[in-house]
Amino acid sequence: MYKWNKIPWRKLEKIVYKLQKRIYQAARRGNVKALRRLQKLLMKSWAAKCLAVRRVTQDNTGKKTAGVDGVKSLTPTQRLDLVNNLKLGAKVSPTRRVWIEKPGREEKRPLGIPTMKDRALQALVKLALEPEWEAYFEENSYGFRPGRSCHDAIGAIFNCTRYKPKYILDADIASCFDQIDHTALLKKLNTFPTIRRQIRAWLKAGVIDSKQLFDTLEGTPQGGVLSPLLANIALHGMEKRITETFPKRDTTVEGKRVYYNSAHLIRYADDFVILHEDLTVVLKCKEIISEWLKDMGLSLKPSKTKLIHTLNSHDGQPPGFDFLGFNIRQYKCGKYTTGKNTKGKKLGFSTIITPSKEKVKIHLYKIAQVIDNHRTLSQADLIKKLNPIITGWSNYYRAVSSSKVFHKIDHLVYEKLRRWANRRHPKKNKHFCTNKYWQTIGDEHWVFATKEEGSNPIRLYKHGKTKSIDHTKVKGESSPYDGNLVYWSIRMGHHPEMPKRTATLLKKQSGKCAHCGLHFKEGDVIEVDHRDPKSKGGKDSYYNWQLLHRHCHDTKTTTDGSYGTKSGCKKCQA
């Protein structure tokens, strides 16, 4: 009926989202009959199949990664053929094992790469299953869920600790993705036979490593579209188990009313923390969780499970703990000193969250590696390689107390660049290198920038110039499938990792794509496009920028003749 470029994507997006919203609402009110009927309707929908294929062939970062069949980079005609042949069945191909390095560690993480057809099928099943489970998932579960991030988990920890010092069980599940029991997972999934058979086939498909086929008797292979959702389903119920055992209550002791806070469990994927002011409660929670995990074939990792206190040393360990790259710790600040964000309460301590030392070392090592590997590169090209690393890391940590760390890193980067400059000119004095590579721009001195007359110099971004923001934690059990599109599109613009240019354009465009007119949703890949291409005189300025979906950007660049030019999209072809 349609060519790939002429498919009415706006109409298809609306059809699928309306079905997903109805699935979410049916799950919230417990109407299982309507829920299953809507899920079957969605998976048979041509619109959903098109969106699933577009997701794995155009939007996903690993769209050009091949499975065991070697298929990648599908043409528009091949995408349409895949849509027409997309049908659930029990026959699947094994995954291709790929080993990737963990940052800052010697060990490697195994990934299982499915074939393109299996990826598209998994994306289709995810479209049906995710709205249902978003209605069930617990409030303090943040990993691999639409609309939730690491910053929301850190915000939840701050809310739990800012008024009272607490004991923390910082735990990690040993090889979570690789040891999940298949039978227990399928039983917990509790879906209709068609999806259950299909998911069971994916779980039992096996993996090919070094041209040898290995059976997969347990675990969900990392690298699949559906794997993060299945892992969240397997770990669902931990928070409820803890809060039911230690609920919030008040009682009377010797004529005085005493309040007992409930134990809090905050989870991001397979990493979680349990918080309570009573050490006995935390130890009991550890036993409960250990028993609970056994039902899913999982266990805690002893080397990464520890008990600490937020304010005082405990069992020989210093106060505070690292979680998701952040260090959470409380500092004494005087008996009558009011802590930060405490609504006037005199606590005698303040809760401070900073970047963890390990992540700072990894970041500095990455910058040093880029500088060392590009000793002969021009200053402008070196700056272009360093700026994305610096801005991305700074944006991630700008929602916490990072000012001192940022300025310290800037000093260390300056020392590294000074050695880089001196090495390039061994026979020149230091004043020559200073005048050549460091400029004064406005009121700012010692800026590592190019010396160009009559044009804007290319300058290195500084960590310390990153403007700090206050991140607002996601509301309770809110979900992108609840229909509140205004809340979610505005929230995207306030996210700490959202670049300033993108956030400004989101506000200017009211959270909508300039090409298709649809609201940007969590998980959408957003790209900045030039209204008038540079090849036709377009400039780098806000009046010439617009935000588009990646697939909309593909369509635009092939229809306006900008593909293959400097302003065109060279990475993808619709």
Coordinates of C-alpha atoms in Angstrom, one line a residue:
M1 CA 0.0 0.0 0.0
Y2 CA 2.8 2.4 0.9
K3 CA 6.4 3.0 0.2
W4 CA 8.4 3.2 3.4
N5 CA 9.0 7.0 3.1
K6 CA 5.3 7.6 2.5
I7 CA 3.9 5.7 5.4
P8 CA 1.6 8.0 7.5
W9 CA 3.7 7.7 10.7
R10 CA 1.8 10.3 12.6
K11 CA -1.4 8.3 12.2
L12 CA 0.4 5.0 13.1
E13 CA 1.9 6.6 16.3
K14 CA -1.5 7.8 17.4
I15 CA -3.1 4.4 16.8
V16 CA -0.5 2.5 18.8
Y17 CA -0.3 5.0 21.7
K18 CA -4.1 5.0 22.1
L19 CA -4.0 1.2 22.3
Q20 CA -1.1 1.3 24.8
K21 CA -3.0 3.8 27.0
R22 CA -6.1 1.6 27.0
I23 CA -3.8 -1.4 28.0
Y24 CA -2.4 0.6 30.8
Q25 CA -5.8 1.7 32.1
A26 CA -7.2 -1.9 31.8
A27 CA -4.3 -3.2 33.9
R28 CA -4.7 -0.4 36.5
R29 CA -8.4 -1.4 37.1
G30 CA -7.7 -5.1 37.0
N31 CA -9.7 -5.9 33.9
V32 CA -7.7 -8.9 32.6
K33 CA -10.2 -9.8 29.8
A34 CA -10.0 -6.3 28.2
L35 CA -6.2 -6.3 28.8
R36 CA -5.6 -9.5 26.9
R37 CA -7.9 -8.5 24.1
L38 CA -6.2 -5.2 23.6
Q39 CA -2.7 -6.8 23.6
K40 CA -3.7 -9.2 20.9
L41 CA -5.2 -6.4 18.9
L42 CA -2.0 -4.4 19.2
M43 CA 0.3 -7.2 18.1
K44 CA -1.9 -7.9 15.0
S45 CA -1.9 -4.3 14.1
W46 CA 0.0 -3.3 11.0
A47 CA 0.8 0.1 12.7
A48 CA 2.5 -1.6 15.6
K49 CA 4.6 -3.9 13.3
C50 CA 5.7 -0.8 11.3
L51 CA 6.8 1.0 14.5
A52 CA 8.6 -2.1 15.8
V53 CA 10.6 -2.4 12.6
R54 CA 11.4 1.3 12.5
R55 CA 12.6 1.1 16.1
V56 CA 15.2 -1.6 15.5
T57 CA 16.2 -0.6 11.9
Q58 CA 16.4 3.2 12.3
D59 CA 16.2 4.5 15.8
N60 CA 18.2 2.0 17.9
T61 CA 21.9 2.7 18.4
G62 CA 22.8 -0.9 17.5
K63 CA 20.7 -0.9 14.3
K64 CA 23.8 -1.9 12.2
T65 CA 24.8 -4.7 14.5
A66 CA 24.2 -8.1 12.9
G67 CA 23.0 -11.3 14.5
V68 CA 24.0 -14.9 13.6
D69 CA 22.4 -14.4 10.1
G70 CA 24.6 -11.4 9.3
V71 CA 21.7 -9.2 8.3
K72 CA 22.0 -5.5 9.0
S73 CA 21.3 -2.0 7.5
L74 CA 18.0 -2.9 5.9
T75 CA 16.8 -1.0 2.8
P76 CA 13.3 0.6 2.8
T77 CA 12.0 -2.3 0.7
Q78 CA 13.5 -4.9 3.1
R79 CA 11.9 -3.1 6.0
L80 CA 8.5 -3.4 4.4
D81 CA 9.1 -7.1 3.7
L82 CA 10.0 -7.6 7.3
V83 CA 6.8 -5.9 8.4
N84 CA 4.7 -8.2 6.2
N85 CA 6.5 -11.3 7.5
L86 CA 6.4 -10.3 11.2
K87 CA 4.5 -13.0 13.0
L88 CA 4.9 -14.6 16.4
G89 CA 6.0 -18.2 16.3
A90 CA 8.1 -20.8 18.3
K91 CA 11.0 -20.9 15.8
V92 CA 13.8 -18.4 16.7
S93 CA 17.5 -18.1 15.9
P94 CA 20.2 -18.3 18.6
T95 CA 21.9 -15.0 19.7
R96 CA 25.4 -14.0 18.8
R97 CA 27.7 -13.6 21.8
V98 CA 29.7 -10.4 22.0
W99 CA 32.0 -9.5 24.9
I100 CA 32.3 -5.8 25.9
E101 CA 34.6 -4.2 28.5
K102 CA 33.2 -2.8 31.7
P103 CA 34.5 0.8 32.2
G104 CA 37.3 0.8 34.8
R105 CA 37.3 -3.0 35.2
E106 CA 39.2 -5.9 33.7
E107 CA 36.2 -8.2 33.5
K108 CA 33.9 -8.1 30.4
R109 CA 30.1 -8.2 30.1
P110 CA 28.5 -10.8 27.7
L111 CA 25.9 -9.5 25.2
G112 CA 23.6 -11.6 23.2
I113 CA 22.7 -10.0 19.8
P114 CA 19.5 -11.4 18.3
T115 CA 18.8 -11.4 14.5
M116 CA 17.0 -8.5 13.0
K117 CA 13.7 -10.4 12.7
D118 CA 13.9 -11.5 16.4
R119 CA 14.7 -7.9 17.4
A120 CA 11.6 -6.6 15.5
L121 CA 9.4 -9.3 17.1
Q122 CA 10.8 -8.4 20.6
A123 CA 10.0 -4.8 20.0
L124 CA 6.5 -5.7 18.9
V125 CA 6.0 -7.8 22.1
K126 CA 7.4 -5.0 24.2
L127 CA 4.9 -2.6 22.8
A128 CA 2.1 -4.8 24.2
L129 CA 3.7 -5.9 27.5
E130 CA 5.3 -2.7 28.7
P131 CA 2.1 -0.7 29.3
E132 CA 0.7 -3.6 31.3
W133 CA 3.7 -3.8 33.6
E134 CA 4.1 -0.1 33.9
A135 CA 0.7 -0.3 35.7
Y136 CA 2.1 -2.9 38.1
F137 CA 5.7 -1.8 38.7
E138 CA 6.5 -0.3 42.1
E139 CA 7.1 3.4 42.8
N140 CA 10.8 3.1 43.7
S141 CA 11.8 1.0 40.7
Y142 CA 13.8 3.3 38.3
G143 CA 16.0 1.2 36.0
F144 CA 15.2 0.5 32.3
R145 CA 11.7 2.1 32.6
P146 CA 10.4 4.8 30.3
G147 CA 10.4 8.2 31.9
R148 CA 12.7 7.2 34.8
S149 CA 16.4 7.7 35.3
C150 CA 19.3 7.5 37.7
H151 CA 18.6 11.0 38.9
D152 CA 15.1 10.0 40.0
A153 CA 16.7 7.1 42.1
I154 CA 19.2 9.5 43.6
G155 CA 16.4 12.0 44.4
A156 CA 14.4 9.2 46.2
I157 CA 17.5 8.4 48.3
F158 CA 18.0 12.1 49.2
N159 CA 14.3 12.3 50.3
C160 CA 14.7 9.3 52.5
T161 CA 17.9 10.5 54.2
R162 CA 17.8 14.3 54.4
Y163 CA 15.9 14.4 57.7
K164 CA 17.5 11.5 59.6
P165 CA 20.8 9.5 59.5
K166 CA 20.1 6.0 58.4
Y167 CA 21.8 2.6 58.0
I168 CA 22.1 1.5 54.4
L169 CA 22.3 -2.0 52.9
D170 CA 24.1 -1.3 49.6
A171 CA 23.5 -4.6 47.6
D172 CA 24.1 -6.0 44.2
I173 CA 22.6 -9.1 42.6
A174 CA 25.2 -11.6 41.3
S175 CA 24.9 -12.1 37.5
C176 CA 21.3 -11.0 37.5
F177 CA 20.7 -11.2 33.8
D178 CA 22.5 -14.5 33.5
Q179 CA 20.9 -16.5 36.3
I180 CA 17.2 -15.7 36.2
D181 CA 15.2 -18.9 36.5
H182 CA 13.1 -19.3 33.3
T183 CA 10.2 -21.2 34.9
A184 CA 9.8 -18.7 37.7
L185 CA 10.0 -15.8 35.2
L186 CA 7.3 -17.3 32.8
K187 CA 5.1 -18.0 35.8
K188 CA 5.4 -14.5 37.0
L189 CA 4.9 -13.1 33.6
N190 CA 1.4 -14.7 33.6
T191 CA 0.4 -13.8 30.0
F192 CA -1.5 -15.6 27.3
P193 CA -0.1 -18.7 25.6
T194 CA 1.1 -17.0 22.3
I195 CA 3.4 -14.5 24.0
R196 CA 4.5 -17.1 26.7
R197 CA 5.6 -19.6 24.0
Q198 CA 7.4 -16.9 22.1
I199 CA 9.3 -15.6 25.1
R200 CA 10.1 -19.1 26.2
A201 CA 11.6 -19.8 22.7
W202 CA 13.8 -16.7 23.0
L203 CA 15.0 -17.7 26.5
K204 CA 15.8 -21.2 25.3
A205 CA 17.3 -20.2 21.9
G206 CA 20.9 -20.7 22.9
V207 CA 23.9 -18.6 22.1
I208 CA 26.7 -18.9 19.6
D209 CA 30.2 -18.0 20.9
S210 CA 33.3 -18.6 18.9
K211 CA 31.3 -20.6 16.3
Q212 CA 30.0 -23.0 19.0
L213 CA 26.4 -23.3 20.1
F214 CA 25.7 -23.2 23.9
D215 CA 22.4 -24.0 25.5
T216 CA 20.8 -21.2 27.7
L217 CA 19.2 -23.0 30.6
E218 CA 18.8 -19.8 32.7
G219 CA 19.0 -16.0 32.4
T220 CA 17.9 -13.4 29.8
P221 CA 20.6 -12.4 27.3
Q222 CA 21.7 -8.8 27.6
G223 CA 21.5 -7.1 24.3
G224 CA 17.9 -8.0 23.4
V225 CA 15.1 -5.4 23.1
L226 CA 13.0 -7.3 25.6
S227 CA 15.7 -8.3 28.1
P228 CA 15.5 -5.2 30.4
L229 CA 11.7 -5.5 30.7
L230 CA 12.0 -9.2 31.6
A231 CA 14.6 -8.4 34.2
N232 CA 12.4 -5.8 35.8
I233 CA 9.5 -8.3 35.8
A234 CA 11.7 -10.8 37.6
L235 CA 12.7 -8.4 40.3
H236 CA 9.2 -6.9 40.7
G237 CA 7.8 -7.3 44.2
M238 CA 11.0 -6.7 46.3
E239 CA 9.8 -3.2 47.6
K240 CA 6.4 -4.5 48.4
R241 CA 7.9 -7.4 50.4
I242 CA 10.0 -5.0 52.5
T243 CA 7.3 -2.4 53.1
E244 CA 4.7 -5.1 54.2
T245 CA 7.2 -6.5 56.7
F246 CA 8.2 -3.1 58.1
P247 CA 5.4 -0.7 57.5
K248 CA 5.2 2.9 58.8
R249 CA 3.5 2.9 62.2
D250 CA 3.1 4.8 65.4
T251 CA 2.7 3.4 68.9
T252 CA 2.8 4.5 72.6
V253 CA 5.8 3.6 74.7
E254 CA 5.7 4.6 78.4
G255 CA 3.0 7.1 77.8
K256 CA 4.8 8.7 74.8
R257 CA 3.8 8.5 71.2
V258 CA 6.7 7.0 69.1
Y259 CA 6.8 7.0 65.3
Y260 CA 8.5 4.2 63.3
N261 CA 9.3 4.9 59.7
S262 CA 8.9 2.2 57.2
A263 CA 11.9 0.5 55.5
H264 CA 12.6 1.9 52.0
L265 CA 13.9 -0.1 49.1
I266 CA 15.1 1.9 46.1
R267 CA 16.1 -0.2 43.0
Y268 CA 17.8 0.7 39.7
A269 CA 17.9 -2.5 37.6
D270 CA 19.8 -5.1 39.6
D271 CA 21.4 -2.5 42.0
F272 CA 19.4 -1.6 45.1
V273 CA 19.6 0.0 48.6
I274 CA 17.6 -0.6 51.7
L275 CA 17.3 2.3 54.2
H276 CA 16.2 2.5 57.8
E277 CA 17.4 4.2 61.0
D278 CA 17.4 0.9 62.9
L279 CA 20.3 -1.5 62.3
T280 CA 18.3 -4.6 63.3
V281 CA 15.6 -3.8 60.7
V282 CA 18.2 -3.5 57.9
L283 CA 19.8 -6.8 58.8
K284 CA 16.4 -8.5 58.9
C285 CA 15.7 -6.9 55.4
K286 CA 18.9 -8.5 54.1
E287 CA 17.7 -12.0 55.2
I288 CA 14.2 -11.4 53.7
I289 CA 15.6 -10.3 50.3
S290 CA 18.1 -13.2 50.2
E291 CA 15.2 -15.6 50.6
W292 CA 13.0 -13.7 48.2
L293 CA 15.7 -13.8 45.5
K294 CA 16.1 -17.6 45.8
D295 CA 12.6 -18.1 44.2
M296 CA 14.0 -16.4 41.0
G297 CA 17.2 -18.4 41.1
L298 CA 19.2 -15.3 42.2
S299 CA 21.5 -14.4 45.1
L300 CA 23.3 -11.3 46.5
K301 CA 26.9 -10.7 45.5
P302 CA 28.9 -10.7 48.8
S303 CA 31.8 -8.6 47.4
K304 CA 29.4 -5.8 46.4
T305 CA 27.0 -6.1 49.4
K306 CA 27.9 -4.0 52.4
L307 CA 26.3 -2.3 55.4
I308 CA 27.2 1.3 56.1
H309 CA 25.8 4.4 57.8
T310 CA 25.2 7.8 56.2
L311 CA 26.6 9.9 59.0
N312 CA 29.0 7.8 61.2
S313 CA 31.5 5.1 60.6
H314 CA 30.2 1.6 60.9
D315 CA 32.2 -1.7 61.2
G316 CA 35.4 0.0 60.1
Q317 CA 33.8 1.6 57.0
P318 CA 33.7 5.3 56.5
P319 CA 30.3 7.0 56.3
G320 CA 28.4 7.4 53.0
F321 CA 28.2 5.1 50.0
D322 CA 28.4 5.1 46.2
F323 CA 25.3 4.4 44.1
L324 CA 24.9 4.9 40.3
G325 CA 28.1 7.0 40.1
F326 CA 27.1 9.3 43.0
N327 CA 28.5 9.5 46.5
I328 CA 25.8 10.1 49.2
R329 CA 27.0 11.1 52.6
Q330 CA 26.0 13.2 55.6
Y331 CA 28.3 15.8 57.2
K332 CA 28.0 17.2 60.7
C333 CA 27.5 21.0 60.6
G334 CA 26.9 22.0 64.2
K335 CA 24.1 21.3 66.6
Y336 CA 22.1 24.4 65.8
T337 CA 22.9 24.7 62.1
T338 CA 20.1 24.2 59.7
G339 CA 20.8 21.6 57.1
K340 CA 20.2 22.2 53.4
N341 CA 16.6 21.7 52.1
T342 CA 15.3 20.8 55.6
K343 CA 12.4 23.3 55.8
G344 CA 13.9 25.1 58.8
K345 CA 14.5 22.0 60.9
K346 CA 17.7 22.1 63.1
L347 CA 19.3 18.7 62.3
G348 CA 23.0 19.2 63.0
F349 CA 24.0 17.6 59.7
S350 CA 23.6 18.1 56.0
T351 CA 23.2 15.5 53.2
I352 CA 25.6 16.1 50.4
I353 CA 25.6 14.2 47.1
T354 CA 28.7 14.4 44.9
P355 CA 30.3 12.5 41.9
S356 CA 32.0 9.3 43.2
K357 CA 35.8 9.2 43.2
E358 CA 35.8 6.2 41.0
K359 CA 33.7 7.9 38.3
V360 CA 36.0 11.0 38.5
K361 CA 39.1 8.8 37.9
I362 CA 37.4 7.1 34.9
H363 CA 36.4 10.5 33.4
L364 CA 39.9 11.9 33.8
Y365 CA 41.5 8.7 32.4
K366 CA 39.2 9.0 29.3
I367 CA 40.2 12.7 28.7
A368 CA 43.9 11.8 29.2
Q369 CA 43.5 9.0 26.7
V370 CA 42.0 11.2 24.1
I371 CA 44.8 13.8 24.5
D372 CA 47.6 11.2 24.5
N373 CA 46.2 9.4 21.4
H374 CA 46.0 12.7 19.4
R375 CA 49.3 14.4 20.1
T376 CA 49.7 15.6 16.5
L377 CA 46.1 16.7 16.1
S378 CA 45.3 20.4 15.6
Q379 CA 44.0 22.3 18.5
A380 CA 40.6 22.8 16.9
D381 CA 40.1 19.1 16.2
L382 CA 41.3 18.1 19.7
I383 CA 38.7 20.5 21.2
K384 CA 36.0 19.0 19.1
K385 CA 36.9 15.5 20.4
L386 CA 37.0 16.6 24.1
N387 CA 33.9 18.9 24.2
P388 CA 31.3 16.0 23.9
I389 CA 33.0 14.1 26.7
I390 CA 33.2 17.1 29.0
T391 CA 29.6 18.3 28.4
G392 CA 28.0 14.9 28.7
W393 CA 29.8 14.1 32.0
S394 CA 29.1 17.6 33.4
N395 CA 25.4 17.5 32.5
Y396 CA 25.0 14.1 34.2
Y397 CA 26.4 15.5 37.5
R398 CA 25.1 19.0 37.4
A399 CA 22.0 18.1 39.5
V400 CA 24.1 17.5 42.6
S401 CA 26.8 19.3 44.6
S402 CA 29.6 19.1 42.0
S403 CA 31.1 22.6 41.9
K404 CA 34.3 21.7 43.8
V405 CA 34.8 18.5 41.8
F406 CA 34.3 20.4 38.5
H407 CA 36.9 23.0 39.3
K408 CA 39.4 20.4 40.4
I409 CA 38.9 18.5 37.2
D410 CA 39.3 21.7 35.1
H411 CA 42.7 22.3 36.8
L412 CA 43.9 18.7 36.1
V413 CA 42.7 19.0 32.5
Y414 CA 44.7 22.3 32.2
E415 CA 47.8 20.6 33.5
K416 CA 47.4 17.8 30.9
L417 CA 46.8 20.3 28.1
R418 CA 49.9 22.3 29.2
R419 CA 52.0 19.2 28.8
W420 CA 50.4 18.5 25.4
A421 CA 51.3 22.0 24.2
N422 CA 54.8 22.0 25.5
R423 CA 55.5 18.7 23.8
R424 CA 54.4 20.1 20.5
H425 CA 56.9 23.0 20.8
P426 CA 59.9 21.6 22.7
K427 CA 62.2 24.5 21.6
K428 CA 59.8 27.3 22.6
N429 CA 59.3 28.8 26.0
K430 CA 56.2 28.5 28.1
H431 CA 55.0 32.0 27.2
F432 CA 54.9 31.1 23.5
C433 CA 52.6 28.1 24.2
T434 CA 50.4 30.2 26.5
N435 CA 49.9 32.9 23.9
K436 CA 49.3 30.3 21.1
Y437 CA 46.8 28.0 22.9
W438 CA 45.2 30.0 25.7
Q439 CA 43.1 33.1 25.0
T440 CA 41.2 35.8 26.8
I441 CA 37.5 35.8 25.7
G442 CA 35.5 38.6 27.2
D443 CA 36.1 38.7 31.0
E444 CA 37.3 35.1 31.0
H445 CA 41.0 34.3 31.0
W446 CA 43.0 31.2 30.4
V447 CA 40.5 29.7 27.8
F448 CA 41.9 26.9 25.8
A449 CA 40.7 28.1 22.4
T450 CA 41.9 28.7 18.8
K451 CA 43.3 32.1 17.9
E452 CA 41.2 33.2 15.0
E453 CA 40.6 36.8 13.9
G454 CA 37.2 37.9 12.5
S455 CA 35.3 34.7 13.6
N456 CA 34.2 32.9 16.8
P457 CA 37.1 30.9 18.2
I458 CA 36.6 27.2 18.9
R459 CA 36.9 26.9 22.7
L460 CA 37.1 24.0 25.1
Y461 CA 34.2 23.7 27.5
K462 CA 34.9 23.9 31.2
H463 CA 33.3 21.7 33.7
G464 CA 33.0 24.6 36.1
K465 CA 30.9 26.6 33.6
T466 CA 28.1 24.0 33.7
K467 CA 25.1 25.6 35.3
S468 CA 23.7 23.5 38.2
I469 CA 20.0 22.7 38.3
D470 CA 17.6 21.1 40.8
H471 CA 16.2 17.8 39.4
T472 CA 12.6 17.1 40.3
K473 CA 11.9 13.5 40.9
V474 CA 9.3 11.8 38.9
K475 CA 5.8 11.8 40.5
G476 CA 5.0 8.6 42.4
E477 CA 3.7 5.9 40.0
S478 CA 3.4 8.2 37.0
S479 CA 4.0 6.6 33.6
P480 CA 4.2 7.9 30.0
Y481 CA 1.2 5.6 29.2
D482 CA -1.1 7.5 31.6
G483 CA -1.9 10.0 28.9
N484 CA -0.4 13.1 30.5
L485 CA 1.7 14.1 27.5
V486 CA 2.2 17.7 28.6
Y487 CA 3.8 16.6 31.8
W488 CA 6.2 14.2 30.1
S489 CA 7.2 16.5 27.2
I490 CA 8.0 19.4 29.7
R491 CA 9.8 17.0 32.0
M492 CA 12.1 15.9 29.2
G493 CA 13.3 19.5 28.8
H494 CA 14.2 19.7 32.5
H495 CA 16.2 16.5 32.6
P496 CA 19.8 17.1 33.8
E497 CA 21.3 15.2 30.8
M498 CA 19.3 17.3 28.3
P499 CA 21.7 19.7 26.5
K500 CA 20.7 23.4 26.8
R501 CA 20.1 23.8 23.1
T502 CA 17.8 20.8 23.0
A503 CA 15.9 22.0 26.1
T504 CA 15.5 25.5 24.7
L505 CA 14.1 24.1 21.4
L506 CA 11.8 21.7 23.3
K507 CA 10.3 24.6 25.1
K508 CA 10.1 26.6 21.8
Q509 CA 8.4 23.8 20.0
S510 CA 6.0 22.9 22.9
G511 CA 7.6 19.5 23.2
K512 CA 6.6 18.5 19.6
C513 CA 8.5 17.3 16.6
A514 CA 8.7 20.0 13.9
H515 CA 8.2 17.4 11.1
C516 CA 5.4 15.1 12.2
G517 CA 3.9 17.3 14.9
L518 CA 3.7 14.5 17.6
H519 CA 4.9 15.0 21.2
F520 CA 8.3 13.7 22.0
K521 CA 8.0 10.7 24.3
E522 CA 10.5 9.0 26.6
G523 CA 12.7 6.7 24.5
D524 CA 12.4 8.8 21.3
V525 CA 15.8 9.7 19.7
I526 CA 15.9 13.5 19.3
E527 CA 18.1 15.2 16.7
V528 CA 18.8 18.8 15.9
D529 CA 18.2 19.7 12.3
H530 CA 19.0 22.8 10.2
R531 CA 15.9 24.3 8.6
D532 CA 18.1 25.7 5.8
P533 CA 21.1 23.5 5.2
K534 CA 24.5 25.0 5.6
S535 CA 25.2 24.2 1.9
K536 CA 22.4 26.7 1.1
G537 CA 23.5 29.5 3.4
G538 CA 21.9 28.2 6.7
K539 CA 23.6 29.3 9.9
D540 CA 24.2 27.8 13.3
S541 CA 21.6 29.7 15.3
Y542 CA 18.3 29.1 17.1
Y543 CA 16.2 30.6 14.3
N544 CA 17.6 27.9 12.0
W545 CA 17.5 24.9 14.4
Q546 CA 14.6 22.6 15.0
L547 CA 14.1 19.3 16.8
L548 CA 13.1 16.2 14.9
H549 CA 12.7 12.5 15.6
R550 CA 15.7 10.5 14.2
H551 CA 13.3 8.8 11.7
C552 CA 11.8 12.2 10.8
H553 CA 15.3 13.6 10.3
D554 CA 16.0 10.6 7.9
T555 CA 12.8 11.5 5.9
K556 CA 13.6 15.2 5.7
T557 CA 17.2 14.8 4.6
T558 CA 16.1 12.5 1.7
T559 CA 13.3 14.8 0.5
D560 CA 15.0 18.3 0.8
G561 CA 18.1 17.2 -1.1
S562 CA 20.5 17.8 1.9
Y563 CA 21.5 14.2 2.2
G564 CA 25.3 13.8 1.6
T565 CA 25.9 17.5 2.2
K566 CA 27.7 19.0 5.2
S567 CA 24.4 19.6 7.0
G568 CA 22.7 16.4 5.9
C569 CA 22.4 13.3 7.9
K570 CA 25.3 11.0 6.9
K571 CA 24.6 8.4 9.5
C572 CA 21.3 7.1 8.3
Q573 CA 19.3 6.7 5.1
A574 CA 15.5 6.4 5.1

